[in-house]
mmCIF file with all atom_site columns, C-alpha atoms in Angstrom:
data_model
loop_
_atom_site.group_PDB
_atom_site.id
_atom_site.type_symbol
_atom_site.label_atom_id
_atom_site.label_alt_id
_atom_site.label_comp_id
_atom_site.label_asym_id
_atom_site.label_entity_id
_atom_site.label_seq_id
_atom_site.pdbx_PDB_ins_code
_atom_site.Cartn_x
_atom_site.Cartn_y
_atom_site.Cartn_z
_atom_site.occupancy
_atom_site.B_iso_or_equiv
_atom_site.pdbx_formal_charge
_atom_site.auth_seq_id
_atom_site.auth_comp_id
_atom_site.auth_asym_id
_atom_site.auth_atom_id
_atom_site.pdbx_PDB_model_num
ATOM 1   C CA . UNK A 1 1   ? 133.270 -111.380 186.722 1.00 0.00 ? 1   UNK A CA 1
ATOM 2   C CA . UNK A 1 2   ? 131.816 -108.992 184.618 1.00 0.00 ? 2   UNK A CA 1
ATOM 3   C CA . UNK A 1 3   ? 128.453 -107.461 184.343 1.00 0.00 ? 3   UNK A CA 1
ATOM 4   C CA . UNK A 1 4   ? 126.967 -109.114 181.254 1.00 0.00 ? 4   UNK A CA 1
ATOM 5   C CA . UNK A 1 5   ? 127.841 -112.212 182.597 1.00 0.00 ? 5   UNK A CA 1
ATOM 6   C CA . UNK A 1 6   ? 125.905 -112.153 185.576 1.00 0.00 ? 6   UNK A CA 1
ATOM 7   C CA . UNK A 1 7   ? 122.904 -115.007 185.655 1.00 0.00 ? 7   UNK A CA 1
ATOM 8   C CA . UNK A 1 8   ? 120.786 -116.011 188.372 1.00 0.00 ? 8   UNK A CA 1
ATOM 9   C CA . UNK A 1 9   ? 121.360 -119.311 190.191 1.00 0.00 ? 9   UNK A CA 1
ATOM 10  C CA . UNK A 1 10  ? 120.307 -122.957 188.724 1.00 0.00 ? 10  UNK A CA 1
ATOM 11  C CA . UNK A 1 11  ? 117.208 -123.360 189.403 1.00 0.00 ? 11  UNK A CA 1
ATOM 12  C CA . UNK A 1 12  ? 116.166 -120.089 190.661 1.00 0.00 ? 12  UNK A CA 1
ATOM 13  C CA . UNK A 1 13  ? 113.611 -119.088 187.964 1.00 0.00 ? 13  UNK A CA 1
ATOM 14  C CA . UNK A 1 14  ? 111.248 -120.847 185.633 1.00 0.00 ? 14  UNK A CA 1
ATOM 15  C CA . UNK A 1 15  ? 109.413 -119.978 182.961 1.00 0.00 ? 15  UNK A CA 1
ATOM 16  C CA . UNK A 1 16  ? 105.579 -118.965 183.206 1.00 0.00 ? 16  UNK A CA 1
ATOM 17  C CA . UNK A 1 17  ? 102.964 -121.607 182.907 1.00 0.00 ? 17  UNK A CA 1
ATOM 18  C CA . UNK A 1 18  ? 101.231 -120.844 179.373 1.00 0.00 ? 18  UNK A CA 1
ATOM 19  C CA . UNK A 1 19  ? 97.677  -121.392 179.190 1.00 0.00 ? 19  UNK A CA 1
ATOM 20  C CA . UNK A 1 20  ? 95.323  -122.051 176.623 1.00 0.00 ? 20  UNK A CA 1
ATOM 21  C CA . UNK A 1 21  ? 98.295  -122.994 174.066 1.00 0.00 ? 21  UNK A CA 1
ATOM 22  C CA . UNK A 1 22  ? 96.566  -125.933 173.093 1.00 0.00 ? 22  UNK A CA 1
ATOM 23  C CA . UNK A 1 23  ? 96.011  -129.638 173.275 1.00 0.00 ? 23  UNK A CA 1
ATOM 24  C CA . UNK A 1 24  ? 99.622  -130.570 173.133 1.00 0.00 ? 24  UNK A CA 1
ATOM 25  C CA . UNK A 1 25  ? 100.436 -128.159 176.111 1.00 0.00 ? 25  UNK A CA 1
ATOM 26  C CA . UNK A 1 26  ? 98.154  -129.939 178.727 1.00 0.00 ? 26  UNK A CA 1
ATOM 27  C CA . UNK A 1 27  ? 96.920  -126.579 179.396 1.00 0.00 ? 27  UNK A CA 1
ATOM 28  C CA . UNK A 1 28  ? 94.762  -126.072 176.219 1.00 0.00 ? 28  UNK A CA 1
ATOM 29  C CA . UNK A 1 29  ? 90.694  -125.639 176.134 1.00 0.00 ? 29  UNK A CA 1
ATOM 30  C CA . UNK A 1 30  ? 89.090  -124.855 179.334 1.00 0.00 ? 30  UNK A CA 1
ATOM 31  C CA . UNK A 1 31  ? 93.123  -123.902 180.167 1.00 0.00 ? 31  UNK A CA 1
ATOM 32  C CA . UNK A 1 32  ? 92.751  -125.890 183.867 1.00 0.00 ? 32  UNK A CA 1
ATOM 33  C CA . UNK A 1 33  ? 89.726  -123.931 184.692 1.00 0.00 ? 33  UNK A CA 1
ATOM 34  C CA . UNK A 1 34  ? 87.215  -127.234 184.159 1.00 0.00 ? 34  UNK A CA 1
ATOM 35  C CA . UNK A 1 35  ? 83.637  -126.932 182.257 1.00 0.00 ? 35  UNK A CA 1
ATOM 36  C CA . UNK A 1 36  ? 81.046  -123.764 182.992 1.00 0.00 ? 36  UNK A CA 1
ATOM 37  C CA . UNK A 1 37  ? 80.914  -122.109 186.243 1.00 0.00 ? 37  UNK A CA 1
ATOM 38  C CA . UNK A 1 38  ? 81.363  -118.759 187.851 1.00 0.00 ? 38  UNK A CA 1
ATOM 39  C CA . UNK A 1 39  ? 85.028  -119.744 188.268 1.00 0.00 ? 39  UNK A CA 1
ATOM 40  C CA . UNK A 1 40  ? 85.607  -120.318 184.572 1.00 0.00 ? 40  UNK A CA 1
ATOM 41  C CA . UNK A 1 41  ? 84.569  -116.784 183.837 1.00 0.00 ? 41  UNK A CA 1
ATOM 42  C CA . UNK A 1 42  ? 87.073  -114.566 182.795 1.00 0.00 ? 42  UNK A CA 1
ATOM 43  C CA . UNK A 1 43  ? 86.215  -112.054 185.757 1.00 0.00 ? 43  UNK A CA 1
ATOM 44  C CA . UNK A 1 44  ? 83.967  -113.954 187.769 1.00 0.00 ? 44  UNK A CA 1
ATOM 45  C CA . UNK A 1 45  ? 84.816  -114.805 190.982 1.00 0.00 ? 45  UNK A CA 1
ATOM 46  C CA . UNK A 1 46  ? 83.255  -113.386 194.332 1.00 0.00 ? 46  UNK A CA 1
ATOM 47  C CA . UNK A 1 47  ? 83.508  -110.851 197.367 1.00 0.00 ? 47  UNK A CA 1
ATOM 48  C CA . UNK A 1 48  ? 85.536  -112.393 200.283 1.00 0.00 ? 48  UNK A CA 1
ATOM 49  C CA . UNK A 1 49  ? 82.997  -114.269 203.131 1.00 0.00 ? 49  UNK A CA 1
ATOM 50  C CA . UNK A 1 50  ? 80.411  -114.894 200.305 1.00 0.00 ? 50  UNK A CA 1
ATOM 51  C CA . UNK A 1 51  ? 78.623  -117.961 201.127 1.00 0.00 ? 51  UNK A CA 1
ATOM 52  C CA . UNK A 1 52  ? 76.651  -118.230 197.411 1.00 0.00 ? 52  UNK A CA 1
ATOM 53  C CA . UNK A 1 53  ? 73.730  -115.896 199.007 1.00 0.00 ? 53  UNK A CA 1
ATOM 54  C CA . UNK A 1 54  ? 73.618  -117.810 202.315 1.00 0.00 ? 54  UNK A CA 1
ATOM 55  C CA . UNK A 1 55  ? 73.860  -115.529 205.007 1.00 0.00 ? 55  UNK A CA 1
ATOM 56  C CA . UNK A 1 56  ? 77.632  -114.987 205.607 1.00 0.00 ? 56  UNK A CA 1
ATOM 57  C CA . UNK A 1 57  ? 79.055  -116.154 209.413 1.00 0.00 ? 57  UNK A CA 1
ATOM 58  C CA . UNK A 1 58  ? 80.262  -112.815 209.925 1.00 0.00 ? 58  UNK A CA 1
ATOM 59  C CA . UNK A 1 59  ? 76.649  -111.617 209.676 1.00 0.00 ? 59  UNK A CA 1
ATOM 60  C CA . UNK A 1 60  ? 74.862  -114.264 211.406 1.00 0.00 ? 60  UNK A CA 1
ATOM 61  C CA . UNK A 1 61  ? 77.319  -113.974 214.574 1.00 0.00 ? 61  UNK A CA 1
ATOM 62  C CA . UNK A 1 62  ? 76.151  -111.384 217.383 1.00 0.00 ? 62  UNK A CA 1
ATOM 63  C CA . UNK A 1 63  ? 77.772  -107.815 217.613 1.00 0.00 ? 63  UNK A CA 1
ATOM 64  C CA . UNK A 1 64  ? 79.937  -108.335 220.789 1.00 0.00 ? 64  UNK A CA 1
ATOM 65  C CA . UNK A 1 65  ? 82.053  -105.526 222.672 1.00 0.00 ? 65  UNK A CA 1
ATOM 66  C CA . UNK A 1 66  ? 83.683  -102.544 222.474 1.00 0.00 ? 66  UNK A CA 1
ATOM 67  C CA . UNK A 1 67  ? 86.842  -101.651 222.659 1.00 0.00 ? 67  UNK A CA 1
ATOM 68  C CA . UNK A 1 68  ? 87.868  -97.521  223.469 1.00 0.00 ? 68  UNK A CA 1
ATOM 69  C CA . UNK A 1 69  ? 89.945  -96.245  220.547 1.00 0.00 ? 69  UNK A CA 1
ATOM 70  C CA . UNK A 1 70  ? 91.220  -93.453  223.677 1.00 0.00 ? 70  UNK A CA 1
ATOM 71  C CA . UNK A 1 71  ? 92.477  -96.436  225.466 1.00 0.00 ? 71  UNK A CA 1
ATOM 72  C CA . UNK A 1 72  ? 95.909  -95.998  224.451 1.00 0.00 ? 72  UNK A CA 1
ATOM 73  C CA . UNK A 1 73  ? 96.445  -92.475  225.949 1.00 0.00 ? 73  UNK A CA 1
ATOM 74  C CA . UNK A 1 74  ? 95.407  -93.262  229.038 1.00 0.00 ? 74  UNK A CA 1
ATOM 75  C CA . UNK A 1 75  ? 97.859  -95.206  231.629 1.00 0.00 ? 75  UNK A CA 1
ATOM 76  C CA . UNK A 1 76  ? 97.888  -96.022  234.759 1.00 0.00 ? 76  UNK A CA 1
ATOM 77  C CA . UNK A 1 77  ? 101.056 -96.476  237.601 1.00 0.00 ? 77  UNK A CA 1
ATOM 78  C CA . UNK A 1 78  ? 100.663 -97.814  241.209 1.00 0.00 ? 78  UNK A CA 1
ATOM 79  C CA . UNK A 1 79  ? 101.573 -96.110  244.041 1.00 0.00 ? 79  UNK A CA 1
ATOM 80  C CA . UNK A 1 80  ? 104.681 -98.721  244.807 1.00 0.00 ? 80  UNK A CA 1
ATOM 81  C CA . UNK A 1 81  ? 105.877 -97.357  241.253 1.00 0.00 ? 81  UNK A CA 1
ATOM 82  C CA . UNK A 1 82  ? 105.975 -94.343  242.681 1.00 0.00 ? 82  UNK A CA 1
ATOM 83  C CA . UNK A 1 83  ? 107.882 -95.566  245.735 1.00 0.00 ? 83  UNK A CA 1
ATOM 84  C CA . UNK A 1 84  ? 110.556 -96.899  244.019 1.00 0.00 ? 84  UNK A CA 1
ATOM 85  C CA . UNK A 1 85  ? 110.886 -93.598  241.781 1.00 0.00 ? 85  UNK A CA 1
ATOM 86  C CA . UNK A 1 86  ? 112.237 -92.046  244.939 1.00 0.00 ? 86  UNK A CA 1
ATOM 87  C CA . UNK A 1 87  ? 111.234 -88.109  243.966 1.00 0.00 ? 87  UNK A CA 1
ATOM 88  C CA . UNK A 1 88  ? 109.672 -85.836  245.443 1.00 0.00 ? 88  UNK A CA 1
ATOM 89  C CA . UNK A 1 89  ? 108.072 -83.737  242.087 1.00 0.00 ? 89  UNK A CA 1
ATOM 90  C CA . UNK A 1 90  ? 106.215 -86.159  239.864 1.00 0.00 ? 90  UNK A CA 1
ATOM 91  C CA . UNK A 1 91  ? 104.613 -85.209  236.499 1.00 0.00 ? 91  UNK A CA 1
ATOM 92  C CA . UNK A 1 92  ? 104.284 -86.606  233.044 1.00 0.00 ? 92  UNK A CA 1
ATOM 93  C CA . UNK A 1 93  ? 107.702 -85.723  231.787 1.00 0.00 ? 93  UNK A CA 1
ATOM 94  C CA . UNK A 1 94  ? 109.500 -87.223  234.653 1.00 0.00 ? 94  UNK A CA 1
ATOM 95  C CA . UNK A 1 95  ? 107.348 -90.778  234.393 1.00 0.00 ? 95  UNK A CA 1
ATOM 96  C CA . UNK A 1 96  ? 108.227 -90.779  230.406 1.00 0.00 ? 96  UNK A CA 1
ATOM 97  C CA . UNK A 1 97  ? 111.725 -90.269  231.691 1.00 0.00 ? 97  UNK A CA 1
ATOM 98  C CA . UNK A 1 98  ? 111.514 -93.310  233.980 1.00 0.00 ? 98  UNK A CA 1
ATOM 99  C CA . UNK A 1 99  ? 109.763 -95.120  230.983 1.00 0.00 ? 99  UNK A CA 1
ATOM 100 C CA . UNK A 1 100 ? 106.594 -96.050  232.991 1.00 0.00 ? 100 UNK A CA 1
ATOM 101 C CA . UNK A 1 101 ? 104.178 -94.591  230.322 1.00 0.00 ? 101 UNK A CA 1
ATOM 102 C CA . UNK A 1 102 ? 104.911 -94.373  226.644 1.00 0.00 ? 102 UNK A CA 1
ATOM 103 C CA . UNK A 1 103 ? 104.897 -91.235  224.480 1.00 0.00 ? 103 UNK A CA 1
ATOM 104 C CA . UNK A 1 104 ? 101.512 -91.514  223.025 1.00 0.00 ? 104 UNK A CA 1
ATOM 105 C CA . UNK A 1 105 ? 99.814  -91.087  226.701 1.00 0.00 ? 105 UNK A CA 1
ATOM 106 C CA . UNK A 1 106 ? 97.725  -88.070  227.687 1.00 0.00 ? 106 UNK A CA 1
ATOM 107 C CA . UNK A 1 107 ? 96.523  -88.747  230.981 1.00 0.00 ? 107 UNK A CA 1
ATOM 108 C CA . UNK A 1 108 ? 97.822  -90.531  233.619 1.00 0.00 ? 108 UNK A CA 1
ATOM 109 C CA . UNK A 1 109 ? 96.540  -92.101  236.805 1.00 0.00 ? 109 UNK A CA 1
ATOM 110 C CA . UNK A 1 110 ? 97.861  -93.246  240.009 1.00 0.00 ? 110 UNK A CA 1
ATOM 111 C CA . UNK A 1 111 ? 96.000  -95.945  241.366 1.00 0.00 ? 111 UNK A CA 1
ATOM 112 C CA . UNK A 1 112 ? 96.145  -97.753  245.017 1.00 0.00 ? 112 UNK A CA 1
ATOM 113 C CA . UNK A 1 113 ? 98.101  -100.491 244.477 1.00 0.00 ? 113 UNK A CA 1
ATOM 114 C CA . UNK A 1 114 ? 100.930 -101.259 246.990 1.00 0.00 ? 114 UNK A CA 1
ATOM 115 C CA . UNK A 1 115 ? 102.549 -98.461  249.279 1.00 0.00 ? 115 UNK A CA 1
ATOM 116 C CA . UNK A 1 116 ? 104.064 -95.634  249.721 1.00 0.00 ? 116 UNK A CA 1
ATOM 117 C CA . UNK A 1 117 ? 105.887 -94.019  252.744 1.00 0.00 ? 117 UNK A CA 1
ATOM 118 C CA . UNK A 1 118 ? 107.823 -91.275  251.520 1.00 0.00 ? 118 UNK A CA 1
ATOM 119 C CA . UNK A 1 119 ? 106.291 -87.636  250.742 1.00 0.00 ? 119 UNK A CA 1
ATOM 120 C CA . UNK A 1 120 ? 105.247 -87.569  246.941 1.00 0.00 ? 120 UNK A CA 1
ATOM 121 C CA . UNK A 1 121 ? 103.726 -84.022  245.180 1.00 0.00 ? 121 UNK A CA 1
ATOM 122 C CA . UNK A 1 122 ? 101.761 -84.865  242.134 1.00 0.00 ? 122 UNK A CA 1
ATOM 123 C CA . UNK A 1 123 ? 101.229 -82.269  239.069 1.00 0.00 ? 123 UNK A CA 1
ATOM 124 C CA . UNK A 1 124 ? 99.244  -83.298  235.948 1.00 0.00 ? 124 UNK A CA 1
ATOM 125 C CA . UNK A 1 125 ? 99.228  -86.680  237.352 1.00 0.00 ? 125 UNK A CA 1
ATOM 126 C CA . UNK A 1 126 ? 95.668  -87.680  238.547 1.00 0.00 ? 126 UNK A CA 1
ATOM 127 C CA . UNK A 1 127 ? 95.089  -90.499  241.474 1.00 0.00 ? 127 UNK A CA 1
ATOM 128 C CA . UNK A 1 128 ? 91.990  -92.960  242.594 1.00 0.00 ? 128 UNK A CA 1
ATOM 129 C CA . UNK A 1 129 ? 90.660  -91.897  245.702 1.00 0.00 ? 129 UNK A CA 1
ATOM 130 C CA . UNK A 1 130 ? 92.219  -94.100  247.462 1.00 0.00 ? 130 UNK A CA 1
ATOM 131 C CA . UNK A 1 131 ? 95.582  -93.429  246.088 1.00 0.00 ? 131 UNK A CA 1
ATOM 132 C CA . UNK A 1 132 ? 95.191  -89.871  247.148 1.00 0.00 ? 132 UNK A CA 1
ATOM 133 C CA . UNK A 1 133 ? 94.476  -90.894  250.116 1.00 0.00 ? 133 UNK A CA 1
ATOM 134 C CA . UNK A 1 134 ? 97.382  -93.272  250.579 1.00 0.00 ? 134 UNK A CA 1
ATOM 135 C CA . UNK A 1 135 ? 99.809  -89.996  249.265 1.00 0.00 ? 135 UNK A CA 1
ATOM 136 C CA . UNK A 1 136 ? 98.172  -87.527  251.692 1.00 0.00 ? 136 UNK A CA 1
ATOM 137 C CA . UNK A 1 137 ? 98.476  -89.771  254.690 1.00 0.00 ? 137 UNK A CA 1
ATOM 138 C CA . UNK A 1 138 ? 102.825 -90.249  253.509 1.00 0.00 ? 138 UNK A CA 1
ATOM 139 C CA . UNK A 1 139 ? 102.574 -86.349  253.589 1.00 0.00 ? 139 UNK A CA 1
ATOM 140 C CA . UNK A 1 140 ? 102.559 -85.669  249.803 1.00 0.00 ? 140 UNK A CA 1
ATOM 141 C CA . UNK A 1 141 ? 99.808  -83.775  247.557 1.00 0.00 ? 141 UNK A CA 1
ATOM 142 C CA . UNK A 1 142 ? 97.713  -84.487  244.163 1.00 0.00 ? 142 UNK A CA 1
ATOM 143 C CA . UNK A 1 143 ? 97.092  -81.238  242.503 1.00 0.00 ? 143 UNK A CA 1
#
């Protein structure tokens, strides 16, 4: 094989359709565009959702919702997460370690879900009151 006798496979290309060659191509006169219009227009076409001056359906739905853009550095671990951790320290590095948060989040929050038994001391970490009060009770501390 040598380079200048590479080709590309049967089949794989095809030559460009030719417009507006006329009559004889099938493609001549309005060159498959039909008679008058906005769409026969060389540059006339219009902006996407344009309903021909109706109101567009994007307009004439209700605003609905919001969603937090600081959502994603926030998360949030239950207290039986922290059970099965089995430490006694817990901060941010150590549950990004475990991979129970990602590396985008800021703030993290223990919340009351499940139990815990054995003594747990929390830094940087916040908790629901409840959770603190689950952690406390086990003999551990939110600071």
């Amino acid at each position: 094989m040598e380079l200048n006798s590479i080709k590309p496979a049967d089949g794989s290309k095809h030559a460009k359709r030719r417009v507006g060659r006329g009559i004889g191509s099938g493609l001549g006169k309005t060159a498959g565009r039909g008679h008058k219009g906005q769409k026969s227009r060389s540059g006339g076409y219009h902006k996407v959702g344009f309903e021909g001056g109706q109101m567009p359906l994007q307009r004439r739905l209700p605003k609905r919702g919001f969603k937090s853009l600081t959502l994603r550095f926030n998360a949030e671990i239950t207290l039986s997460d922290l059970a099965r951790l089995g430490l006694a320290e817990v901060d941010q590095l150590v549950l990004k370690q475990a991979g129970l948060i990602n590396d985008l989040t800021r703030t993290v929050k223990v919340i009351q879900s499940g139990a815990i038994t054995t003594a747990v001391k929390l830094s940087g970490v916040l908790a629901t009151a409840g959770a603190k009060a689950a952690i406390e009770a086990a003999g551990g501390s939110v600071a």
